[in-house]
Amino acid sequence: MDQRTITIQYESHPDETTISSEDRRLLDVAREATSLAYAPYSRFRVGAAARLTDQRIVRGSNQENASYPAGICAERVLLATLSSIGTDAHITVMAISYVGEGLGNDKPLAPCGVCRQVMAEYEERTGAPFRLILAGLNGEVQIFQSASSLLPFRFSGSELPQ
Ligand code: THU
């Protein structure tokens, strides 16, 4: 029997003043995108913004439904939007933020497991890892070098019959 350990490396910035101005701008777009969320049920508005290889920025926000499971997270709205646009450009970095009613908003948001799975497969199919910037409206900013690093044991299409 082997005991194995997985290490996840990420940058933790006490606030946004030590991240690059480009990353800060993207984080601001993610924060702005929270205003486009449709979240009457959770009152937890999530915004995501991705910079593409051609420098365009694509946004997403969570879209809920009275049939709760029909709701879609901001990250997957963004990725579906990108696929719908139809472009050869791919994501180099994605910022995710949120506004939660009555919450402090000073902690980074940890993307849900389903979104981690979908982001990881996006990286796999484009062959290009993208950085993830996670932050609330203020306080700590976390930066991960790839979305897959958040989901080390993920299910992959390579496990399905070829
Ligand atoms: N949500 C996201 O949009 N992204 C995440 O990574 C976590 C959760 C949304 C789903 C739902 O609309 C609300 O936040 C509360 O779970």
PDB file of N, CA and C and ligand atoms in Angstrom, residues 42 44 46 62 64 73-75 109-112, ligand 1:
ATOM      1  N   SER A  42     -31.557  31.831  -5.051  1.00  0.00           N
ATOM      2  CA  SER A  42     -30.445  31.763  -4.088  1.00  0.00           C
ATOM      3  C   SER A  42     -30.012  33.161  -3.641  1.00  0.00           C
ATOM      4  N   PHE A  44     -27.695  34.633  -4.814  1.00  0.00           N
ATOM      5  CA  PHE A  44     -26.238  34.523  -4.858  1.00  0.00           C
ATOM      6  C   PHE A  44     -25.863  34.705  -6.324  1.00  0.00           C
ATOM      7  N   VAL A  46     -23.411  35.159  -9.368  1.00  0.00           N
ATOM      8  CA  VAL A  46     -22.042  34.814  -9.747  1.00  0.00           C
ATOM      9  C   VAL A  46     -21.744  35.408 -11.127  1.00  0.00           C
ATOM     10  N   ASN A  62     -24.780  33.335 -13.487  1.00  0.00           N
ATOM     11  CA  ASN A  62     -25.673  32.199 -13.204  1.00  0.00           C
ATOM     12  C   ASN A  62     -27.116  32.532 -13.568  1.00  0.00           C
ATOM     13  N   GLU A  64     -30.837  31.030 -12.981  1.00  0.00           N
ATOM     14  CA  GLU A  64     -31.598  30.052 -12.201  1.00  0.00           C
ATOM     15  C   GLU A  64     -32.988  29.822 -12.794  1.00  0.00           C
ATOM     16  N   CYS A  73     -24.788  27.397 -13.714  1.00  0.00           N
ATOM     17  CA  CYS A  73     -23.751  28.232 -13.091  1.00  0.00           C
ATOM     18  C   CYS A  73     -23.136  29.189 -14.109  1.00  0.00           C
ATOM     19  N   ALA A  74     -22.583  30.270 -13.592  1.00  0.00           N
ATOM     20  CA  ALA A  74     -21.966  31.304 -14.427  1.00  0.00           C
ATOM     21  C   ALA A  74     -20.859  30.743 -15.329  1.00  0.00           C
ATOM     22  N   GLU A  75     -20.041  29.856 -14.772  1.00  0.00           N
ATOM     23  CA  GLU A  75     -18.892  29.331 -15.528  1.00  0.00           C
ATOM     24  C   GLU A  75     -19.360  28.560 -16.749  1.00  0.00           C
ATOM     25  N   LEU A 109     -14.524  32.602  -4.365  1.00  0.00           N
ATOM     26  CA  LEU A 109     -15.553  31.579  -4.573  1.00  0.00           C
ATOM     27  C   LEU A 109     -14.885  30.307  -5.082  1.00  0.00           C
ATOM     28  N   ALA A 110     -15.234  29.165  -4.503  1.00  0.00           N
ATOM     29  CA  ALA A 110     -14.725  27.885  -4.988  1.00  0.00           C
ATOM     30  C   ALA A 110     -15.721  27.342  -6.010  1.00  0.00           C
ATOM     31  N   PRO A 111     -15.335  27.263  -7.286  1.00  0.00           N
ATOM     32  CA  PRO A 111     -16.285  26.788  -8.301  1.00  0.00           C
ATOM     33  C   PRO A 111     -16.840  25.409  -7.956  1.00  0.00           C
ATOM     34  N   CYS A 112     -18.084  25.154  -8.285  1.00  0.00           N
ATOM     35  CA  CYS A 112     -18.710  23.879  -7.932  1.00  0.00           C
ATOM     36  C   CYS A 112     -18.071  22.733  -8.717  1.00  0.00           C
TER      37      CYS A 112
HETATM   38  N1  THU B   1     -23.085  29.046  -8.735  1.00  0.00           N
HETATM   39  C1  THU B   1     -22.349  29.421  -9.821  1.00  0.00           C
HETATM   40  O1  THU B   1     -22.828  30.120 -10.720  1.00  0.00           O
HETATM   41  N2  THU B   1     -21.060  29.020  -9.886  1.00  0.00           N
HETATM   42  C2  THU B   1     -20.435  28.260  -8.927  1.00  0.00           C
HETATM   43  O2  THU B   1     -19.295  27.872  -9.123  1.00  0.00           O
HETATM   44  C3  THU B   1     -21.124  27.964  -7.665  1.00  0.00           C
HETATM   45  C4  THU B   1     -22.579  28.220  -7.658  1.00  0.00           C
HETATM   46  C5  THU B   1     -24.485  29.472  -8.680  1.00  0.00           C
HETATM   47  C6  THU B   1     -25.479  28.355  -8.849  1.00  0.00           C
HETATM   48  C7  THU B   1     -26.697  28.939  -8.161  1.00  0.00           C
HETATM   49  O3  THU B   1     -27.392  29.758  -9.092  1.00  0.00           O
HETATM   50  C8  THU B   1     -26.116  29.827  -7.078  1.00  0.00           C
HETATM   51  O4  THU B   1     -24.761  30.046  -7.420  1.00  0.00           O
HETATM   52  C9  THU B   1     -26.191  29.226  -5.685  1.00  0.00           C
HETATM   53  O5  THU B   1     -25.685  27.944  -5.681  1.00  0.00           O
END
